[in-house]
CSV table of C-alpha atoms (C1' of nucleotides) in Angstrom, one decimal:
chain,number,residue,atom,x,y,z
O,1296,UNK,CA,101.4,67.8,134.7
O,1297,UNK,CA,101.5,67.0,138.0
O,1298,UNK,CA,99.7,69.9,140.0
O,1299,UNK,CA,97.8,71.3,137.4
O,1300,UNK,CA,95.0,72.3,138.5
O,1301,UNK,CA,94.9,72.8,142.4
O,1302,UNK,CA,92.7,76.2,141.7
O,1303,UNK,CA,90.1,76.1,144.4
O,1304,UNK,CA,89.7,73.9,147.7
O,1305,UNK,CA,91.8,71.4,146.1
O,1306,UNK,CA,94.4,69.3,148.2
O,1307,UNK,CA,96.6,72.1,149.1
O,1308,UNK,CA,94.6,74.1,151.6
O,1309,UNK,CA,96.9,74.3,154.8
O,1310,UNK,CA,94.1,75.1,157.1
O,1311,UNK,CA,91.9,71.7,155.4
O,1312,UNK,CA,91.1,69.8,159.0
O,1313,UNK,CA,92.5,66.7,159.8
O,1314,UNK,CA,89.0,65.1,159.1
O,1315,UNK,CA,87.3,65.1,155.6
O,1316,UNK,CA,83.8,65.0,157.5
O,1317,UNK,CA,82.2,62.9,154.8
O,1318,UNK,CA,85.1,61.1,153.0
O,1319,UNK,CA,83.7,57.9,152.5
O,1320,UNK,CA,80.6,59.5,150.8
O,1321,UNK,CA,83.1,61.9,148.8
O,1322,UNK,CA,84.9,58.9,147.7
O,1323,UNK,CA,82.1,57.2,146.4
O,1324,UNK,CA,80.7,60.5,144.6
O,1325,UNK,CA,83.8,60.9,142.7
O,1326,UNK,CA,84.1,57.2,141.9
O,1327,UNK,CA,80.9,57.4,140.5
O,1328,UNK,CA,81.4,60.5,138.7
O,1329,UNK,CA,84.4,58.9,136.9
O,1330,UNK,CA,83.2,55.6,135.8
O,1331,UNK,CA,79.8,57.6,134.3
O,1332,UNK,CA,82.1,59.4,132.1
O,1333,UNK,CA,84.9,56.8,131.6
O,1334,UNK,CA,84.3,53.1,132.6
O,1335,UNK,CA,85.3,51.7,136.0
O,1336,UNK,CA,88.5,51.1,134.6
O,1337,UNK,CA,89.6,54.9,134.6
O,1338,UNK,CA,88.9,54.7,138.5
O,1339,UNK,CA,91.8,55.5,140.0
O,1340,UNK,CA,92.5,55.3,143.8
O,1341,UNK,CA,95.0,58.0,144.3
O,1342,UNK,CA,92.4,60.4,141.8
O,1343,UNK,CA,89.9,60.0,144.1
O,1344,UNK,CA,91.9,60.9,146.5
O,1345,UNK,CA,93.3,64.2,145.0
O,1346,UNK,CA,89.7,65.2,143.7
O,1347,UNK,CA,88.4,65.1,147.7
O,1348,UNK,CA,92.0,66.7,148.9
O,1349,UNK,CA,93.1,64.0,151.0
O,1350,UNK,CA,95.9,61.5,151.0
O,1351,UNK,CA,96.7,58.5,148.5
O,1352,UNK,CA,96.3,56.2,151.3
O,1353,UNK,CA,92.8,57.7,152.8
O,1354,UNK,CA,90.3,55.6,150.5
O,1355,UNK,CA,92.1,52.5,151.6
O,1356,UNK,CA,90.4,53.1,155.3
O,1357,UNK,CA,87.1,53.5,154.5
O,1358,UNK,CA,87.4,50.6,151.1
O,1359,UNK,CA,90.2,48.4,151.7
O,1360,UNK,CA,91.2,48.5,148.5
O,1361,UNK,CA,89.6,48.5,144.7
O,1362,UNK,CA,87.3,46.1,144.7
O,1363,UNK,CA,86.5,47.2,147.9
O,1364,UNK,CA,85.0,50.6,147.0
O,1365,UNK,CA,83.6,48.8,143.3
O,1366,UNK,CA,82.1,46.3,145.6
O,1367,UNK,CA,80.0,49.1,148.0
O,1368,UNK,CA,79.0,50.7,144.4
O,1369,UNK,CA,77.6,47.7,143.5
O,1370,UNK,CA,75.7,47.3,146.9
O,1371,UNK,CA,74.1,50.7,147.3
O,1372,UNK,CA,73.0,49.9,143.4
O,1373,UNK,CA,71.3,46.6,144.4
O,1374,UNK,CA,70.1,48.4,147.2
O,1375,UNK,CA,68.6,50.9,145.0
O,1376,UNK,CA,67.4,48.9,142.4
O,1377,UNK,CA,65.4,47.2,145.1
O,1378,UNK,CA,63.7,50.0,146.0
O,1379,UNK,CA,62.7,51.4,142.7
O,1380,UNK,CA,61.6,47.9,141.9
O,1381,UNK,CA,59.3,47.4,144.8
O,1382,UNK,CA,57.8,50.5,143.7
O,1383,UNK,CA,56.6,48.9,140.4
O,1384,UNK,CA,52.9,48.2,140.3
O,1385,UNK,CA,53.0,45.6,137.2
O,1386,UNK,CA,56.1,43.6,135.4
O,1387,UNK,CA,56.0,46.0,132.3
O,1388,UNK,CA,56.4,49.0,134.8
O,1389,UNK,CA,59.0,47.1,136.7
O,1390,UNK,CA,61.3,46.7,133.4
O,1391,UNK,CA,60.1,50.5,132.4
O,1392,UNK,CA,62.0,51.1,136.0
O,1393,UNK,CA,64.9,48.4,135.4
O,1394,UNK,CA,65.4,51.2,132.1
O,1395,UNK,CA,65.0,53.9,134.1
O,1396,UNK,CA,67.6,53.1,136.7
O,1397,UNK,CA,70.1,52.1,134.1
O,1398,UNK,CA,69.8,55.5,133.1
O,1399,UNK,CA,69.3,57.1,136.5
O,1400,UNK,CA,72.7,55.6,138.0
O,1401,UNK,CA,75.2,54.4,134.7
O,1402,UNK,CA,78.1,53.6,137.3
O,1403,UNK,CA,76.2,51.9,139.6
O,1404,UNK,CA,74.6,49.5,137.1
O,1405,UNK,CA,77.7,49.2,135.2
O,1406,UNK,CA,79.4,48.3,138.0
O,1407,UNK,CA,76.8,45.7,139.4
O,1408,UNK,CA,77.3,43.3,136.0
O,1409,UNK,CA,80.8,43.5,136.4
O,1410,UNK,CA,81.6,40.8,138.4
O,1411,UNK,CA,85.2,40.5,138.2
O,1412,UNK,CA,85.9,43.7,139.7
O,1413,UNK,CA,83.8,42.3,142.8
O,1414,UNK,CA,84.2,41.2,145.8
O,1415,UNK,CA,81.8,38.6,145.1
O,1416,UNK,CA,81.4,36.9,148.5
O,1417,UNK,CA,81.1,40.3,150.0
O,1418,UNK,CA,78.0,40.2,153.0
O,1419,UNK,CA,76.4,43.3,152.1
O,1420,UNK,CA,76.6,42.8,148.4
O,1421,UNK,CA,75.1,39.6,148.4
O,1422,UNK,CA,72.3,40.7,151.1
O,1423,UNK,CA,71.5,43.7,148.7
O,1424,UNK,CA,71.8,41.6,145.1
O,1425,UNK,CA,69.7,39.1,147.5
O,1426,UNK,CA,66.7,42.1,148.3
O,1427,UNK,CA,66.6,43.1,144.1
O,1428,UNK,CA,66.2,39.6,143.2
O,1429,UNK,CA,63.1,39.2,145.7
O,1430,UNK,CA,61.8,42.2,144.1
O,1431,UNK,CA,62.3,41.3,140.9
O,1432,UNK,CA,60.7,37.8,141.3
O,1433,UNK,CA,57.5,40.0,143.1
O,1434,UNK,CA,57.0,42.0,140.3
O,1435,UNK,CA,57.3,38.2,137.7
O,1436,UNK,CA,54.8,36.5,140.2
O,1437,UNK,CA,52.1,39.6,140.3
O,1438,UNK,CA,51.8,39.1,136.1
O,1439,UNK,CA,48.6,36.5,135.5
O,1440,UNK,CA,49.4,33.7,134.0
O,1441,UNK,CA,49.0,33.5,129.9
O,1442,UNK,CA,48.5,31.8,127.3
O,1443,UNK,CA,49.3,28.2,127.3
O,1444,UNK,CA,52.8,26.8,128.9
O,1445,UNK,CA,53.4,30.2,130.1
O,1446,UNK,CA,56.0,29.4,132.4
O,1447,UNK,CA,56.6,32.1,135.2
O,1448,UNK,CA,59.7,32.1,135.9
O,1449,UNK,CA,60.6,31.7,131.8
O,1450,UNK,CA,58.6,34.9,131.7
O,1451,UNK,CA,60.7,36.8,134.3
O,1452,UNK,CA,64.0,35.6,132.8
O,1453,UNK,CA,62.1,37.1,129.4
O,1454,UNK,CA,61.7,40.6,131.0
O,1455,UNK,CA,64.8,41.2,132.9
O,1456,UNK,CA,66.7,39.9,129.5
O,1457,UNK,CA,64.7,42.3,127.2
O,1458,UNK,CA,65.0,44.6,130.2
O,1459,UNK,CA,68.8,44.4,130.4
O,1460,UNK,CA,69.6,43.9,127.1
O,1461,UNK,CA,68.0,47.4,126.0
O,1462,UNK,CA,69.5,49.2,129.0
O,1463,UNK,CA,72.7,48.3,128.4
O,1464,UNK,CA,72.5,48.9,124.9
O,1465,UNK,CA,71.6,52.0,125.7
O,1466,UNK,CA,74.2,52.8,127.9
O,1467,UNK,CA,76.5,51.8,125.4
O,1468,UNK,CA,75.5,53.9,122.7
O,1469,UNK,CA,74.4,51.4,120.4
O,1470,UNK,CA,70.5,52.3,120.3
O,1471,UNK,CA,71.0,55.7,119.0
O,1472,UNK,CA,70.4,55.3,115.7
O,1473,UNK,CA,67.4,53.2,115.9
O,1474,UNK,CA,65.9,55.0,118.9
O,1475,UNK,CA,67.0,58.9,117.5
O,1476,UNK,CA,65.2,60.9,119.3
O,1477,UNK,CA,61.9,59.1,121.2
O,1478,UNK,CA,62.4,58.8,124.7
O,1479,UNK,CA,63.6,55.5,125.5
O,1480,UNK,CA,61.2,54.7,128.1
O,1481,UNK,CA,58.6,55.2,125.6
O,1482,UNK,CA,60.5,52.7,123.7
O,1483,UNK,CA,61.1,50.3,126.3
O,1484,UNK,CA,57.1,49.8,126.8
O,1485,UNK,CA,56.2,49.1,123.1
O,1486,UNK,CA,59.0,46.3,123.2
O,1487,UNK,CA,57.4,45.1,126.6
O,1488,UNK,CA,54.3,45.4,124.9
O,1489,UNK,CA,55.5,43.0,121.9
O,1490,UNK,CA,56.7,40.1,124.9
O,1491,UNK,CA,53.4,40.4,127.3
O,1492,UNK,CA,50.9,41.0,124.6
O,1493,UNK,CA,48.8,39.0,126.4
O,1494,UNK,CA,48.5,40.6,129.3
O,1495,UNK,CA,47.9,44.1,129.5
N,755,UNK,CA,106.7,36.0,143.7
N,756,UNK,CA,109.0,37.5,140.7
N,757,UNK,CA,110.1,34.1,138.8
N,758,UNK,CA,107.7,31.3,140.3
N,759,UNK,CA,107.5,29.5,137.3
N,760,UNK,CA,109.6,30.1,134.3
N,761,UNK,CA,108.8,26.1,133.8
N,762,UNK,CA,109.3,25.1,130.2
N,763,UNK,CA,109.5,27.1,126.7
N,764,UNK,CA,108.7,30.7,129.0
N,765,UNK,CA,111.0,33.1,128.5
N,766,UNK,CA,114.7,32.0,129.5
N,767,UNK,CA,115.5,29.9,126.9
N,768,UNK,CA,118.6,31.1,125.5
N,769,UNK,CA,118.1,29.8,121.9
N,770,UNK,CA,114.7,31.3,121.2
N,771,UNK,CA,115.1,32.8,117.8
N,772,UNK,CA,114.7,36.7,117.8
N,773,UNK,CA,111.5,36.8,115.2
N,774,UNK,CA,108.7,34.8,117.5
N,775,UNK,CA,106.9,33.8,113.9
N,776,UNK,CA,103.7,34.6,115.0
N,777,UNK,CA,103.6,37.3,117.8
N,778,UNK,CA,100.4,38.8,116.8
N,779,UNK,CA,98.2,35.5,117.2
N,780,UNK,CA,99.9,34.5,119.8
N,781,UNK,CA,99.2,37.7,122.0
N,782,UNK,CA,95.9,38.0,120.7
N,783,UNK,CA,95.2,34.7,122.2
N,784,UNK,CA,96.4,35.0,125.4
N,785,UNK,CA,94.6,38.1,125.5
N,786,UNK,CA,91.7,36.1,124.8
N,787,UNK,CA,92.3,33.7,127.9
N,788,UNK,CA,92.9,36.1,130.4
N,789,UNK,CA,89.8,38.2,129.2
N,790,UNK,CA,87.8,35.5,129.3
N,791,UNK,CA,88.8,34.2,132.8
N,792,UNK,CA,89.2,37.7,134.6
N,793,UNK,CA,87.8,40.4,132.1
N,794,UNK,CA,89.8,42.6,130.2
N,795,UNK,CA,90.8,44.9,133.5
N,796,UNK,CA,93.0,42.0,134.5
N,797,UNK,CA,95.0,41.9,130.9
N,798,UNK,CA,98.4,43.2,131.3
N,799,UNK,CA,100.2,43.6,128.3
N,800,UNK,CA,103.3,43.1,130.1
N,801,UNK,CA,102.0,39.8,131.3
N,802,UNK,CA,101.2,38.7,127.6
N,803,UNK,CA,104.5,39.4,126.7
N,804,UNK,CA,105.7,37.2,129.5
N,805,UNK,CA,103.2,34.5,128.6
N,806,UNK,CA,104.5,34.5,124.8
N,807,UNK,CA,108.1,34.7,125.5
N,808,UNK,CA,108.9,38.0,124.1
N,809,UNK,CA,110.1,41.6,125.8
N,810,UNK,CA,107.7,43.7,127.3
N,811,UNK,CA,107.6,46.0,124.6
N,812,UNK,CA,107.1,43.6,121.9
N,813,UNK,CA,103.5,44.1,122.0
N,814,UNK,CA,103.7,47.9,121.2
N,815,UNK,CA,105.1,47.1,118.1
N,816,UNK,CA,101.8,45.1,116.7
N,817,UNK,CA,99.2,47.2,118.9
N,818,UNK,CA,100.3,50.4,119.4
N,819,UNK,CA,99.0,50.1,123.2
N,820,UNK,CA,96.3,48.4,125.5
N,821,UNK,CA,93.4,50.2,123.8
N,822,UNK,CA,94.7,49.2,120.6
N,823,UNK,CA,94.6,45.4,121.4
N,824,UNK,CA,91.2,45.4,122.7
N,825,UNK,CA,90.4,47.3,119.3
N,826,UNK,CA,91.7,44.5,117.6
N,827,UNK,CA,89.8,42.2,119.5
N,828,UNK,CA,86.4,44.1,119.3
N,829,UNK,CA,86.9,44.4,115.2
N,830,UNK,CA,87.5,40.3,115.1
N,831,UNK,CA,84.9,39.9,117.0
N,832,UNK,CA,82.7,41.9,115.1
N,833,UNK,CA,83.6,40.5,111.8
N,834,UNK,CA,83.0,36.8,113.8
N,835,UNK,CA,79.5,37.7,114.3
N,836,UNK,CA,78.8,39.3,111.2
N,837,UNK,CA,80.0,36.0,109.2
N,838,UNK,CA,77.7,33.7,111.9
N,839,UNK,CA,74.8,36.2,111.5
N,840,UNK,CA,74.6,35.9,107.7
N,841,UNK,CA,74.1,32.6,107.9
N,842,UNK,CA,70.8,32.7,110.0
N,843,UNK,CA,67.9,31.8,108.1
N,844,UNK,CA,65.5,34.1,110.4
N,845,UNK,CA,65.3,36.5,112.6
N,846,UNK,CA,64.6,34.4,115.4
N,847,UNK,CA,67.8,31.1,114.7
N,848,UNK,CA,69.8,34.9,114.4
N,849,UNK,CA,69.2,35.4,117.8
N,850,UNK,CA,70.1,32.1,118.6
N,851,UNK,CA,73.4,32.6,117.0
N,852,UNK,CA,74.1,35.8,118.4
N,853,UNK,CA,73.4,34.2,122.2
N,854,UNK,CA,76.3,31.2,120.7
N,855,UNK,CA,78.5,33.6,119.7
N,856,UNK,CA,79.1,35.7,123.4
N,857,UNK,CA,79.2,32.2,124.7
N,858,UNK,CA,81.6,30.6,122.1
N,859,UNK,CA,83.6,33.8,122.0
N,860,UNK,CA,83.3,35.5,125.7
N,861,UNK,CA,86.1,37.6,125.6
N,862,UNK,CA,85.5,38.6,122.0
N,863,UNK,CA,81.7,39.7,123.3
N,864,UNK,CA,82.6,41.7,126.3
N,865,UNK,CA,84.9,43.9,124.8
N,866,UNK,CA,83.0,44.6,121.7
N,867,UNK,CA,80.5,46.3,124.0
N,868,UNK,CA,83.3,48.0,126.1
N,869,UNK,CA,83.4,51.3,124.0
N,870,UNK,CA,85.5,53.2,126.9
N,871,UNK,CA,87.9,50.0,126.3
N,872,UNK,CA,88.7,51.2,122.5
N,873,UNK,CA,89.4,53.7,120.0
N,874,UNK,CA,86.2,54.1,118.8
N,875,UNK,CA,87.8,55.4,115.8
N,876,UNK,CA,89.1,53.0,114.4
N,877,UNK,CA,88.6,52.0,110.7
N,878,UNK,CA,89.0,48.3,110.8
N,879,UNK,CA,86.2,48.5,114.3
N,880,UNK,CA,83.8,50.5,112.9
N,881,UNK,CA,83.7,48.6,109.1
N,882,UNK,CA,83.2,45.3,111.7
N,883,UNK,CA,80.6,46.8,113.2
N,884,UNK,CA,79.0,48.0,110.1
N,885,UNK,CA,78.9,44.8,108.9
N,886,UNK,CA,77.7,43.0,111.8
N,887,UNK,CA,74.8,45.4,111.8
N,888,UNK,CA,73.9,44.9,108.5
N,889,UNK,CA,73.8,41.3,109.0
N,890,UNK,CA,71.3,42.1,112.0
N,891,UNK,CA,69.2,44.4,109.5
N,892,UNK,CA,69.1,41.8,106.9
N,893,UNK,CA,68.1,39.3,109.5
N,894,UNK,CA,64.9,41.6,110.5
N,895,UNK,CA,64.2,42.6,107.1
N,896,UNK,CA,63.6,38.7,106.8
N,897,UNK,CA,60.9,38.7,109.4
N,898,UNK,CA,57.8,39.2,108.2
N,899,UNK,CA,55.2,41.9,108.8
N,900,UNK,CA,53.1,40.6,112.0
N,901,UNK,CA,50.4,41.9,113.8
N,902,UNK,CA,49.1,45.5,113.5
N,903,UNK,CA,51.7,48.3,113.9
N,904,UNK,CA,55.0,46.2,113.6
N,905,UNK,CA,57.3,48.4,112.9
N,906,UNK,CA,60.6,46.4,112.3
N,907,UNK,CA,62.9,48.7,113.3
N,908,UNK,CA,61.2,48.2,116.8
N,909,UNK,CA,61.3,44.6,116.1
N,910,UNK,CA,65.0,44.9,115.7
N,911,UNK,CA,65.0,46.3,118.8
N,912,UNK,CA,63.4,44.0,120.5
N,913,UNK,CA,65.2,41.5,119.2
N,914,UNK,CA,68.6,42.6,119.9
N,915,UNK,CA,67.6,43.8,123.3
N,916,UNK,CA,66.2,40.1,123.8
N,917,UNK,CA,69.1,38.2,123.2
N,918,UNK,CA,71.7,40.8,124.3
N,919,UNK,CA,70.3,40.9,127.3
N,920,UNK,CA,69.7,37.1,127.8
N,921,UNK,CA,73.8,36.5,126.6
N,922,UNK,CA,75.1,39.2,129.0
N,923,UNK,CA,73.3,37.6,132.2
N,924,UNK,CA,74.4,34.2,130.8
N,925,UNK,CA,78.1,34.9,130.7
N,926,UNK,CA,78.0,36.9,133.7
N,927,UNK,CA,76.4,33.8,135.8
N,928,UNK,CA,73.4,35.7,136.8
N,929,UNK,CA,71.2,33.2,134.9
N,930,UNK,CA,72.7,29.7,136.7
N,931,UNK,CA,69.4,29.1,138.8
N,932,UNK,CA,67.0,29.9,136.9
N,933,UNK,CA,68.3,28.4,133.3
N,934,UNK,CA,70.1,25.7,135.4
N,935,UNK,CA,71.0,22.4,133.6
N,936,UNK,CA,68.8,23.2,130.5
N,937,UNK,CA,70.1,23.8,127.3
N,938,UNK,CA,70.7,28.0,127.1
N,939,UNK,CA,70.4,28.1,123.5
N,940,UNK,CA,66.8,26.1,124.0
N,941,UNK,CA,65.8,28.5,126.7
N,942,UNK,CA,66.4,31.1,124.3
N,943,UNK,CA,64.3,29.7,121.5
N,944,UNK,CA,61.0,29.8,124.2
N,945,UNK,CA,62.0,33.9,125.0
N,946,UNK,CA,62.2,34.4,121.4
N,947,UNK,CA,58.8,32.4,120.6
N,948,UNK,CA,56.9,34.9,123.0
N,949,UNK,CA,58.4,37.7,121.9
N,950,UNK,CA,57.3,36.9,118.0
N,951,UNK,CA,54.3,34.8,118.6
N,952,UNK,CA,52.6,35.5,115.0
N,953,UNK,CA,55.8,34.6,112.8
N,954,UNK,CA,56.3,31.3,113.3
H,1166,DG,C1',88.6,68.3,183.0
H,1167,DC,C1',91.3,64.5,181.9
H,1168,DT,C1',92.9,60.1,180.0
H,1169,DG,C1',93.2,56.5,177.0
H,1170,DC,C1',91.5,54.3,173.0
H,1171,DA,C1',89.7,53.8,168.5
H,1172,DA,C1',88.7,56.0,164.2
H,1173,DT,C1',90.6,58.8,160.8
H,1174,DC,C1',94.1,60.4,158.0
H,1175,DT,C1',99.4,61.0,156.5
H,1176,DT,C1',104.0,59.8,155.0
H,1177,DG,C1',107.0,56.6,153.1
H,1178,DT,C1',107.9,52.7,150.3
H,1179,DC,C1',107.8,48.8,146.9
H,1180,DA,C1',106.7,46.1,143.0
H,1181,DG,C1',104.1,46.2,138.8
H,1182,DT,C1',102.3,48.6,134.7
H,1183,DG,C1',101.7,51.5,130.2
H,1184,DA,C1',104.0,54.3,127.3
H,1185,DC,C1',107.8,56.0,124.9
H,1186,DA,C1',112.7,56.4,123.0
H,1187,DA,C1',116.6,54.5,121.1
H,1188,DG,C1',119.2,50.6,119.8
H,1189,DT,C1',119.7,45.6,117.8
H,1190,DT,C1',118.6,41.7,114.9
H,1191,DT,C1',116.4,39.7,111.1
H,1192,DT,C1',113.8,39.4,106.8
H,1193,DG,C1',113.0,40.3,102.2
H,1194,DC,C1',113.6,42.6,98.2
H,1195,DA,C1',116.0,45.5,94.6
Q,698,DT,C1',125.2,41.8,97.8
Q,699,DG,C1',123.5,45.4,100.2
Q,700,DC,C1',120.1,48.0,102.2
Q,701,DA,C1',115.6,49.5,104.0
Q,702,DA,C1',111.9,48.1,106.6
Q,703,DA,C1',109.9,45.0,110.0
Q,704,DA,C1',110.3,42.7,114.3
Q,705,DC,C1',112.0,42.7,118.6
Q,706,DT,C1',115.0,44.3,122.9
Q,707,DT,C1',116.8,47.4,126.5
Q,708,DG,C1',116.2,51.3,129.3
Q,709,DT,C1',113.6,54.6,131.5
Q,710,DC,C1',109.7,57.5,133.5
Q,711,DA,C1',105.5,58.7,135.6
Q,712,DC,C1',101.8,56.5,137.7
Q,713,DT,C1',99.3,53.1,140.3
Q,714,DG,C1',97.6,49.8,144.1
Q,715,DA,C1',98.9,47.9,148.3
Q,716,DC,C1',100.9,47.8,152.6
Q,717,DA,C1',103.3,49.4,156.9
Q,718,DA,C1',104.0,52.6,160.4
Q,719,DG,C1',103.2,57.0,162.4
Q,720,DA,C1',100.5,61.4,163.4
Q,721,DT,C1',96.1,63.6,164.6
Q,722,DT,C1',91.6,63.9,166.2
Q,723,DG,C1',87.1,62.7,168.4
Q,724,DC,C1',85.0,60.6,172.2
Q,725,DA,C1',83.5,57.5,176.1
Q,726,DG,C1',84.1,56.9,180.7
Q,727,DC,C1',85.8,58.4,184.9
DNA sequence: GCTGCAATCTTGTCAGTGACAAGTTTTGCA
DNA sequence: TGCAAAACTTGTCACTGACAAGATTGCAGC
């Protein structure tokens, strides 16, 4: 083991500069590359660090530490899920993106429902977790109200559930049978359809 | 750190007989706890051996490794929600069940749908999971034939996208404001009753 | 151009962990 | 009774996260 593989521009370039350049945004694409394939839990600091040829202790300045680095995931997700969702003209379209982002970024989303590997009281989490909850309440408010006792916000905790629940099934694996071949988001709208028959 | 609290019956006492009696249930039940209150990236089998009293490679012996206790785990838990399932009269008190189940059984729920945490292999997992599924297919097939172009397999869908979803964001706490004081298992009832309007 | 300071990265180290190998004790059964 | 398998222990290794302390570099202000 050990050195395997340091074939190309690995770690063991004498004439690699002091300075990475870009390591925290290295870091982070590695990190997400790695919990895409395997689950946060195969994240390893000091692979990170050997993937973008610098020292064990280099992630620890730009992250702090574990949760650090999980915890910025999980920001720039929120962050991202805000904008996609802002971008939704109707609820069903917003859940059609909630889907699609799932997809889009795995890591990040896994990451963001994965509290205890967060620094939950981190500023710029809660700020961007803050932004994709305004959105997401947007998108609930802009859907008319329908038949009788249709209770808003019952309806958004409705979509983001059915939203959530088929993403991360879907992530998981465990809509393959049932969903074969269709494309999910085609999938996604008939369900959509089945909760907001009403309107629409 | 090291020793802070080797309090009463830990470890240390001298006349602890060499066969524990019951090592397997009592590991799998303190890796139930610590799932539960930290997730299954803080378990330690090291630590569960410290919690039951044994060596730290007593575990080995009854789970071959880490991945093979939260196998275990994920085939109980499957077999848990296969027996609660089958006794659902319909599709929708199914979905109730399945919401009480992740809540009853937290640790059980999160690692069932942490593939990348198991050996996907396994017999005993994958006869669990069969039979949990066939309880869920059993509960759709019970449903009857609604409004033009049901197709139950989508209505599974839906279904287990509705109340997986709504369970995840319970146990992870993202549900707190908006399900506040109420009942969840009630608020679950009114998601279901829009989803499937015509039955019942 | 030079100087000093802060940001970036390295080296060194420590305790904790999972996995494995080999030995010890106990149980249960022929 | 004795013996094989089950249950558990001790010992060890490579790896990891975290921390401390030092080296290198970029850069702002003079």
């Amino acid at each position: 083991m050990t050195s395997s593989k340091a074939s190309a521009n690995e770690q063991n370039s004498p004439d690699r500069p002091y300075h990475h350049g870009d390591l925290r945004r290295a870091i982070l694409g590695a990190a997400l590359d790695v919990i895409a394939a395997d689950g946060p839990s195969a994240l390893s600091l000091r692979g990170l660090a050997r993937r973008a040829g610098v020292s064990h202790a280099a992630p620890a300045h730009h992250f702090k530490d574990r949760a650090g680095l999980l915890t910025a995931i999980a920001a720039e997700g929120f962050g991202l899920l805000a904008t996609t969702l802002r971008e939704a003209t109707g609820l069903k379209e917003a859940g059609v993106r909630y889907v699609r982002f799932a997809r889009d970024h795995p890591a990040h989303f896994q990451v963001m429902f994965a509290p205890e590997l967060l620094r939950t009281g981190d500023l710029e989490l809660t700020t961007a977790r803050a932004l994709a909850g305004d959105a997401l309440r947007e998108a609930v408010a802009a859907v008319p109200p329908g038949g009788r006792g249709t209770d808003a916000r019952l309806a958004g905790v409705a979509a983001w559930a059915l939203a959530h629940g088929f993403a991360t099934l879907l992530l998981g694996h465990n809509l393959d049978g049932p969903v074969g071949e269709r494309d999910p988001e085609e999938v996604f709208r008939e369900l959509a359809g089945m909760l907001f028959r009403h309107a629409e």
